PDB file of C-alpha atoms in Angstrom:
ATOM      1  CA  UNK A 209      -5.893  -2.170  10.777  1.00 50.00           C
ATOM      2  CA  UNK A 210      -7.974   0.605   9.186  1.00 60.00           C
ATOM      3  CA  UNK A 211     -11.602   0.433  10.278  1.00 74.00           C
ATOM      4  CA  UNK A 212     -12.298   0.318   6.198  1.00 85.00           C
ATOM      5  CA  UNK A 213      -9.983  -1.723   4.315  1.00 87.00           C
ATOM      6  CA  UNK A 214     -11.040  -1.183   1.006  1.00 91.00           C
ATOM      7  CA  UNK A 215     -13.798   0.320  -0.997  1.00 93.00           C
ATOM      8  CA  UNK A 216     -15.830  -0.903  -4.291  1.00 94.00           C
ATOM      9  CA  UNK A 217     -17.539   1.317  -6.532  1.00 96.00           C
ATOM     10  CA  UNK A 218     -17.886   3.264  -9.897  1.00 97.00           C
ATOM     11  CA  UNK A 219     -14.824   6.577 -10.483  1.00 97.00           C
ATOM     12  CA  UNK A 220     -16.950   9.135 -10.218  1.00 97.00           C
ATOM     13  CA  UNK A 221     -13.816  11.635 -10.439  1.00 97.00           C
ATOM     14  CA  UNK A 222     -10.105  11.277 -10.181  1.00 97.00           C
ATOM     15  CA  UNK A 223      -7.484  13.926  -9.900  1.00 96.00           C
ATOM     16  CA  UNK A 224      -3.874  13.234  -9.296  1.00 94.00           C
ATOM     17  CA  UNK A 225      -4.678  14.240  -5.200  1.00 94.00           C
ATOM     18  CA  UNK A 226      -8.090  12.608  -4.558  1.00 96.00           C
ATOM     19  CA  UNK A 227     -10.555  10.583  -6.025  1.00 97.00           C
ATOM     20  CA  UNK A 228     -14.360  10.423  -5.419  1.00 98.00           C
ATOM     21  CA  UNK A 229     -15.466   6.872  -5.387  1.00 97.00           C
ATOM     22  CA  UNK A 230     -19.448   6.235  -6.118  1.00 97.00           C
ATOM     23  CA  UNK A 231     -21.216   3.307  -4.039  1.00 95.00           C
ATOM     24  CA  UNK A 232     -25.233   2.959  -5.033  1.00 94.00           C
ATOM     25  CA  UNK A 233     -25.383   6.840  -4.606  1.00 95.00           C
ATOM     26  CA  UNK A 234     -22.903   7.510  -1.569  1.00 95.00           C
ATOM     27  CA  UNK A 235     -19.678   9.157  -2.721  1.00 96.00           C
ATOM     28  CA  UNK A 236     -16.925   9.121  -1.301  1.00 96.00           C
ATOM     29  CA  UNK A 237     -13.885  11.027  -1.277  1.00 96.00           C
ATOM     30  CA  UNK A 238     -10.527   9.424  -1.160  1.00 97.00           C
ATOM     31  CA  UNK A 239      -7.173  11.414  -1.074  1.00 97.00           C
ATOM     32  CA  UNK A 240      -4.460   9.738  -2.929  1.00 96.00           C
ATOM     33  CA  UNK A 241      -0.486   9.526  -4.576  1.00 92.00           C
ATOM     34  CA  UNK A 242       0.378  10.404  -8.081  1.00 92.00           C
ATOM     35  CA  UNK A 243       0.910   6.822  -8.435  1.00 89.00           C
ATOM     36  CA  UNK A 244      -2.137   5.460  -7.153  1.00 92.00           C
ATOM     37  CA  UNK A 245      -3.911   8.334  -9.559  1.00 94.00           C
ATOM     38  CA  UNK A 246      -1.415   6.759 -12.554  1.00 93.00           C
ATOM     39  CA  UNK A 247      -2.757   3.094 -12.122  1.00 91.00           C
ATOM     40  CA  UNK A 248      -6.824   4.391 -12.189  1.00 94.00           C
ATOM     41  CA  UNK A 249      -8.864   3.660 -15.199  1.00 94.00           C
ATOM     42  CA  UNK A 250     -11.260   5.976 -16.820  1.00 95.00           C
ATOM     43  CA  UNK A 251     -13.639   7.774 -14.612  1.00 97.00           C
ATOM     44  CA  UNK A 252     -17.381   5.723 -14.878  1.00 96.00           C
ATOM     45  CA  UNK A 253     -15.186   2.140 -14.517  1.00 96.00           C
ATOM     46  CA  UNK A 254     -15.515   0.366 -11.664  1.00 95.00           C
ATOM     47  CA  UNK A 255     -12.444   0.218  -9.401  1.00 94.00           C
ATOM     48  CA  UNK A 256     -11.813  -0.940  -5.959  1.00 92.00           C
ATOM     49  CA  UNK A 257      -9.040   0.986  -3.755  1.00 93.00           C
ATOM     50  CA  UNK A 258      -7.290   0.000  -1.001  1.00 92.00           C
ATOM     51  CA  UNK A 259      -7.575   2.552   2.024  1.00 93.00           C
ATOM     52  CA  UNK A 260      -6.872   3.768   5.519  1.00 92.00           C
ATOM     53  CA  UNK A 261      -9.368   5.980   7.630  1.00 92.00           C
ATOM     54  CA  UNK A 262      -7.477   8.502   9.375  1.00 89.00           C
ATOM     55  CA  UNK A 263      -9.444   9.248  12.587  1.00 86.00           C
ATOM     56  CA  UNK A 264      -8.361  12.613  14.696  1.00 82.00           C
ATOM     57  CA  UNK A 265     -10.469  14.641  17.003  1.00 78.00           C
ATOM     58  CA  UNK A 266     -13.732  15.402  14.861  1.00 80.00           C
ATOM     59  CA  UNK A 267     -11.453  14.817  11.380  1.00 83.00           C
ATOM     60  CA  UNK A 268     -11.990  12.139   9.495  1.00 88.00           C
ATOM     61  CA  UNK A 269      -9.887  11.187   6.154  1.00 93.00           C
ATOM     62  CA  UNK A 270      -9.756   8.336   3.746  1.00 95.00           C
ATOM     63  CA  UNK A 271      -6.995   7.564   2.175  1.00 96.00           C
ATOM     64  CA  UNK A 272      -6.285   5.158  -1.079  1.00 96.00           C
ATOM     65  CA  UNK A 273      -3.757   3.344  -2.363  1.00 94.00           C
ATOM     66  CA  UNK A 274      -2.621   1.664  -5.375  1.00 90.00           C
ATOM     67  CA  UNK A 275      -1.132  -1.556  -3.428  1.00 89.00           C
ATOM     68  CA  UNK A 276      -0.284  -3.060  -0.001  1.00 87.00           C
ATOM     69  CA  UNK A 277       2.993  -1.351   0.190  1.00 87.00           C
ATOM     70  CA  UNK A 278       1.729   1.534  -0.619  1.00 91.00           C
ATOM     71  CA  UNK A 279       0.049   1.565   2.449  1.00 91.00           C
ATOM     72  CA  UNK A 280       2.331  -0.200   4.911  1.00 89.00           C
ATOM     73  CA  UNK A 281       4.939   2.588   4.260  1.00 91.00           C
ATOM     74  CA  UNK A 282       2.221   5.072   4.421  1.00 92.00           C
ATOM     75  CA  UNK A 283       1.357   3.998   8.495  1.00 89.00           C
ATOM     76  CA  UNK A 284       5.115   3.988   8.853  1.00 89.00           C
ATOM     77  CA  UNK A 285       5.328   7.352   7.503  1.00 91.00           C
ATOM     78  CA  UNK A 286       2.081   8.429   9.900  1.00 87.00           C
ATOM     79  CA  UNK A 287       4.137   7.084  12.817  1.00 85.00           C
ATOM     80  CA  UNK A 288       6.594   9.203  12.989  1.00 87.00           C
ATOM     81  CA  UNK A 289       6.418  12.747  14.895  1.00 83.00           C
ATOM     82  CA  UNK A 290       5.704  15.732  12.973  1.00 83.00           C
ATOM     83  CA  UNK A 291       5.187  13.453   9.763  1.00 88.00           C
ATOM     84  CA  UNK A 292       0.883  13.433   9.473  1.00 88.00           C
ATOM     85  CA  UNK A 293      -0.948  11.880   6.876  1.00 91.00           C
ATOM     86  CA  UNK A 294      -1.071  14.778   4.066  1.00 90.00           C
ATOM     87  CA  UNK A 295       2.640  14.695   4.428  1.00 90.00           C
ATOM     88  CA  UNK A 296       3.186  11.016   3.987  1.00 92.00           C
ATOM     89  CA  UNK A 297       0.959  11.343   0.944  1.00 92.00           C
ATOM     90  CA  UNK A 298       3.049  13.858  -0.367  1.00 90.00           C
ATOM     91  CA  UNK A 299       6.327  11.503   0.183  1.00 90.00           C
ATOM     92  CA  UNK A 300       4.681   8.473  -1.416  1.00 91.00           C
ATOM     93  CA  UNK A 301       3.882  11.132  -4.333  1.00 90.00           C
ATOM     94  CA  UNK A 302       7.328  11.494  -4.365  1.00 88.00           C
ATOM     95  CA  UNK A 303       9.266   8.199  -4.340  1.00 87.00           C
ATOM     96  CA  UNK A 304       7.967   4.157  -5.142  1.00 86.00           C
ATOM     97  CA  UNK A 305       8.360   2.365  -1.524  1.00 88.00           C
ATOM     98  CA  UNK A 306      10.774  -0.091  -2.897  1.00 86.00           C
ATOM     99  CA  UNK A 307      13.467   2.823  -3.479  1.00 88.00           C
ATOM    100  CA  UNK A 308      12.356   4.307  -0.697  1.00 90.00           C
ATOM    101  CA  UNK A 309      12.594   1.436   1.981  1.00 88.00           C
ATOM    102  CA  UNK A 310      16.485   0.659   0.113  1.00 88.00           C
ATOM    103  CA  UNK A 311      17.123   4.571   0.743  1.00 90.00           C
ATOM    104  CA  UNK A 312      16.379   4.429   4.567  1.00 91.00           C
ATOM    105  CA  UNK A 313      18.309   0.828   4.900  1.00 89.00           C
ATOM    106  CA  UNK A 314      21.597   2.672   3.060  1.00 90.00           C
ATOM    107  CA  UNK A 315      21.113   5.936   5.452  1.00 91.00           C
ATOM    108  CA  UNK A 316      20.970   7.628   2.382  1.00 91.00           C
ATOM    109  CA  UNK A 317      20.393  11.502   3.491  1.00 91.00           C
ATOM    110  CA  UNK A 318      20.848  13.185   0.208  1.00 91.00           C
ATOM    111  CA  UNK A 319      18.946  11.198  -1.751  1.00 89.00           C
ATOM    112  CA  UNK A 320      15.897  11.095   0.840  1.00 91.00           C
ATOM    113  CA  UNK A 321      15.842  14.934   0.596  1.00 91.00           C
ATOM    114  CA  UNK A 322      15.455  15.215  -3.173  1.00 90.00           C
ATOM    115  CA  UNK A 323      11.960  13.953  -2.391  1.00 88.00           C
ATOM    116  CA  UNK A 324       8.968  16.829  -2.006  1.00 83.00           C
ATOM    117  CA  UNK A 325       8.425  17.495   1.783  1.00 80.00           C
ATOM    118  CA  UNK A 326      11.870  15.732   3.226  1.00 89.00           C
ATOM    119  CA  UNK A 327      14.704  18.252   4.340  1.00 88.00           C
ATOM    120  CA  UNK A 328      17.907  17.024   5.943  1.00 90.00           C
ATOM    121  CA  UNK A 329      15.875  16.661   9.784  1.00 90.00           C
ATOM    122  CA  UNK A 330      13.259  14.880   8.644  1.00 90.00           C
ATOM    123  CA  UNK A 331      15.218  12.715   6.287  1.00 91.00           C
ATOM    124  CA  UNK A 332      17.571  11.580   9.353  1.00 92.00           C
ATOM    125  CA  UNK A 333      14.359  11.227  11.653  1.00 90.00           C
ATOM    126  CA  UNK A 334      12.611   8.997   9.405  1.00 91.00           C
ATOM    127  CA  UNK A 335      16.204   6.827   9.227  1.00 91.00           C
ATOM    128  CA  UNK A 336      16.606   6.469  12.988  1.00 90.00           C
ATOM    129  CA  UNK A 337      12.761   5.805  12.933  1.00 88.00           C
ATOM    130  CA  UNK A 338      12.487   3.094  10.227  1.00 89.00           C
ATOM    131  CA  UNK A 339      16.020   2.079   9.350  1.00 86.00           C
ATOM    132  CA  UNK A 340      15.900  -0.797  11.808  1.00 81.00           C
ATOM    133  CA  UNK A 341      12.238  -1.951  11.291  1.00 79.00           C
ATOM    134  CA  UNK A 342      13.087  -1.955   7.434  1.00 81.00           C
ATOM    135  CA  UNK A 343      15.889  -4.229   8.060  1.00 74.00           C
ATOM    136  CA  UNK A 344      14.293  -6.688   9.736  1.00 66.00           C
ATOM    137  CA  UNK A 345      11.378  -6.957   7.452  1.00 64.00           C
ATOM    138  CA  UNK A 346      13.639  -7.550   4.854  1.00 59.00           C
ATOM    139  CA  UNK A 347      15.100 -10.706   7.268  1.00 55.00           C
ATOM    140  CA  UNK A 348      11.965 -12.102   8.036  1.00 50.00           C
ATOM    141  CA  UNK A 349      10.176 -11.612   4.642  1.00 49.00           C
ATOM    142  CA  UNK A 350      12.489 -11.303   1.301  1.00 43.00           C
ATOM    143  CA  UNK A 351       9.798 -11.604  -0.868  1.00 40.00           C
ATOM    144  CA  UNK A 352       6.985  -9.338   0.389  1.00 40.00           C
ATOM    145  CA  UNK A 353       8.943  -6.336   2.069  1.00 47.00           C
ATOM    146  CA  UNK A 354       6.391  -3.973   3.578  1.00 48.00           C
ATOM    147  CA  UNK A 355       3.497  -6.308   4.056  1.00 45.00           C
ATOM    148  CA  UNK A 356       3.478  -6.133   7.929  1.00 44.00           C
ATOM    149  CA  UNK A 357      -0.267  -5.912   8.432  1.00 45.00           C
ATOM    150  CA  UNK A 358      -1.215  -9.339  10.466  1.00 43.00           C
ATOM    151  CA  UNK A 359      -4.691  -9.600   8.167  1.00 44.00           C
ATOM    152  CA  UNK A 360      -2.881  -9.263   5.452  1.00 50.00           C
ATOM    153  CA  UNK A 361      -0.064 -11.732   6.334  1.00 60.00           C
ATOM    154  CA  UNK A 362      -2.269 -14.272   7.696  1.00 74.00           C
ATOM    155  CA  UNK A 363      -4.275 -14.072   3.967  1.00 78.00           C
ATOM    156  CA  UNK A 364      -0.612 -14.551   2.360  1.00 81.00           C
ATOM    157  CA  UNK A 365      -0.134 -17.540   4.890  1.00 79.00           C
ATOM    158  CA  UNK A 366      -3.548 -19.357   4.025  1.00 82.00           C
ATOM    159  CA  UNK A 367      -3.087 -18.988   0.090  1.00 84.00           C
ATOM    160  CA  UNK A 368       0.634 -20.179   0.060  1.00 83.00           C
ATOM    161  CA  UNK A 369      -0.795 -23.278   2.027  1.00 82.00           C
ATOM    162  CA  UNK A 370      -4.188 -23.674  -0.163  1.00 85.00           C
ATOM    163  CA  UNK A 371      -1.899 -23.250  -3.028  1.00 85.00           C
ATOM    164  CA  UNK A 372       1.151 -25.670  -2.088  1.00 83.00           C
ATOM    165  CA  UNK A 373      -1.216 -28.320  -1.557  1.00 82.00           C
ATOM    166  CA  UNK A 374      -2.434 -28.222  -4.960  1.00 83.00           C
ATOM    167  CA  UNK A 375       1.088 -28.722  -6.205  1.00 82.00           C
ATOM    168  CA  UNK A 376       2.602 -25.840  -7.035  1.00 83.00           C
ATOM    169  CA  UNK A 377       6.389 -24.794  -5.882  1.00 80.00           C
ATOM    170  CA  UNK A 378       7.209 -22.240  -3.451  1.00 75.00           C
ATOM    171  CA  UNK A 379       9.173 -19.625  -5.941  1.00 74.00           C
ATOM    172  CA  UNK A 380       6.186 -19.966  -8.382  1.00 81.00           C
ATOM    173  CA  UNK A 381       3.539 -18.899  -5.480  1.00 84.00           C
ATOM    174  CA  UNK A 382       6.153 -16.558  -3.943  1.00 78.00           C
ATOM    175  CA  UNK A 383       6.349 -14.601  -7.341  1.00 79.00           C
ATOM    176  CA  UNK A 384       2.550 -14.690  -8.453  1.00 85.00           C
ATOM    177  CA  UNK A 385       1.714 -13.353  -4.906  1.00 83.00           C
ATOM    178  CA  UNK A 386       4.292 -10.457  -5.462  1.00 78.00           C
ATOM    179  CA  UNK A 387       2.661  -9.793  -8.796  1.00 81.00           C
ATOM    180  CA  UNK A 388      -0.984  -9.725  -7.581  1.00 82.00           C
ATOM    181  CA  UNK A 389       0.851  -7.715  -4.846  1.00 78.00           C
ATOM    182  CA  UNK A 390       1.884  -5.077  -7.045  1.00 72.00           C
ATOM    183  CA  UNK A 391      -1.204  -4.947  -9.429  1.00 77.00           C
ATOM    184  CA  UNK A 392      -3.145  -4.303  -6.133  1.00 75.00           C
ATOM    185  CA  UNK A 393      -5.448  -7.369  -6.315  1.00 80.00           C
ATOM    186  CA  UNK A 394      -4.263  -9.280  -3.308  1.00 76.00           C
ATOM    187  CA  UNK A 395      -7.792  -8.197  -1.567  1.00 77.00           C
ATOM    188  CA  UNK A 396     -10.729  -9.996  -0.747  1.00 77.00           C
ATOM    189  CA  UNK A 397     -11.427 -13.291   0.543  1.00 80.00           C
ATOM    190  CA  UNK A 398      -8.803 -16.246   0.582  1.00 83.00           C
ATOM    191  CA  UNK A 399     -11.092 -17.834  -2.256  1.00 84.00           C
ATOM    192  CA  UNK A 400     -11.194 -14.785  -4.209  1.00 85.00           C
ATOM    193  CA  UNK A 401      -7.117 -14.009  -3.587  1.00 86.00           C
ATOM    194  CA  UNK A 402      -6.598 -18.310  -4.757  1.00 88.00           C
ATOM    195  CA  UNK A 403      -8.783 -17.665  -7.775  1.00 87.00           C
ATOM    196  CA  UNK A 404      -6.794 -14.288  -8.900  1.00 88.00           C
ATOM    197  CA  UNK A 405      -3.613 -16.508  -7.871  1.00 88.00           C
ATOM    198  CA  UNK A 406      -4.616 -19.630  -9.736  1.00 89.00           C
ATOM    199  CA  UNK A 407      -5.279 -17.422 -12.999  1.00 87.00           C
ATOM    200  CA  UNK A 408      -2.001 -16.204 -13.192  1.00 84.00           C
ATOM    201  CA  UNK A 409      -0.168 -19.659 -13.357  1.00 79.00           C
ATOM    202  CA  UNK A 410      -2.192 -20.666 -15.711  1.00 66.00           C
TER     203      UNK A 410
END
């Protein structure tokens, strides 16, 4: 897990490669995807970003995202050799992690080279690499895909159980999860995930 997991503030600035994130006076910059820079409001709203500090030698980077697997498939991406972070920005500028994990299951070559920054070696690296972890995410965890973080999963594990004992069925708490999950709001504490959950059944 990323020593900051998120950050709160006011959008001081936003471009489609970085934002700078204002928290009582301290601003921070935050490099990010095209899509993550698509889902921002208006710069002097409030926002709260998912992120990932990239720590290496005397460097260090933060990185935002616009949802959870966002950033699971960018630490796969930062896994693999000769793929760093800038580069697995550039991907996830690139491609929506859905299409891209069903690309890498298929062994799809050509289409994983239309993307910015892939050529034919790094497209079959990053299928050797991922094709098999893909797969069995997809076995263990239809619903969620990429959420491998254990935080993350254990906060998905206390709200389905917090949520099934109030009543409600399994598909209806699978889906609202995967909607909060893809609006970015499944942060913050199981109360404040429930709450967020609980307002969507409604």
């Amino acid at each position: 897990m990323s020593l900051i997991d998120s950050i709160s503030g006011i959008l001081f600035l936003k471009t489609p490669a970085r934002v700078v994130v204002d928290i009582s006076g301290i601003r921070f910059q935050v490099n990010i995807s095209i899509s993550c820079f698509e889902s921002l409001p208006d710069e002097g709203k409030q926002i709260e970003i998912l992120t990932y500090l990239h720590v290496k030698d005397d460097i260090l980077d933060l990185y935002g995202f616009k949802d959870l697997n966002e950033r699971s498939l960018f630490k796969y991406l930062n896994m693999i050799s000769g793929i760093g972070p800038r580069s697995a920005m550039n991907i996830l500028s690139g491609t929506n992690p859905e299409e891209f994990k069903n690309q890498i299951i298929a062994g799809d070559v050509k289409s994983l080279t239309v993307i910015p920054g892939i050529g034919a070696k790094t497209a079959k690296r990053i299928i050797v690499e991922l094709k098999e972890k893909f797969e069995a995410d997809n076995k263990a965890n239809d619903e969620l895909g990429f959420m491998d973080d254990s935080t993350d999963s254990n906060l998905i594990k206390n709200v389905k159980n917090a949520l099934e004992s109030l009543g409600y069925k399994s598909s209806q708490i699978n889906n609202t999860i995967k909607e909060l999950n893809q609006l970015g709001e499944l942060t913050g504490s199981i109360e404040e995930v429930i709450k967020k959950a609980l307002s969507k059944m409604i």
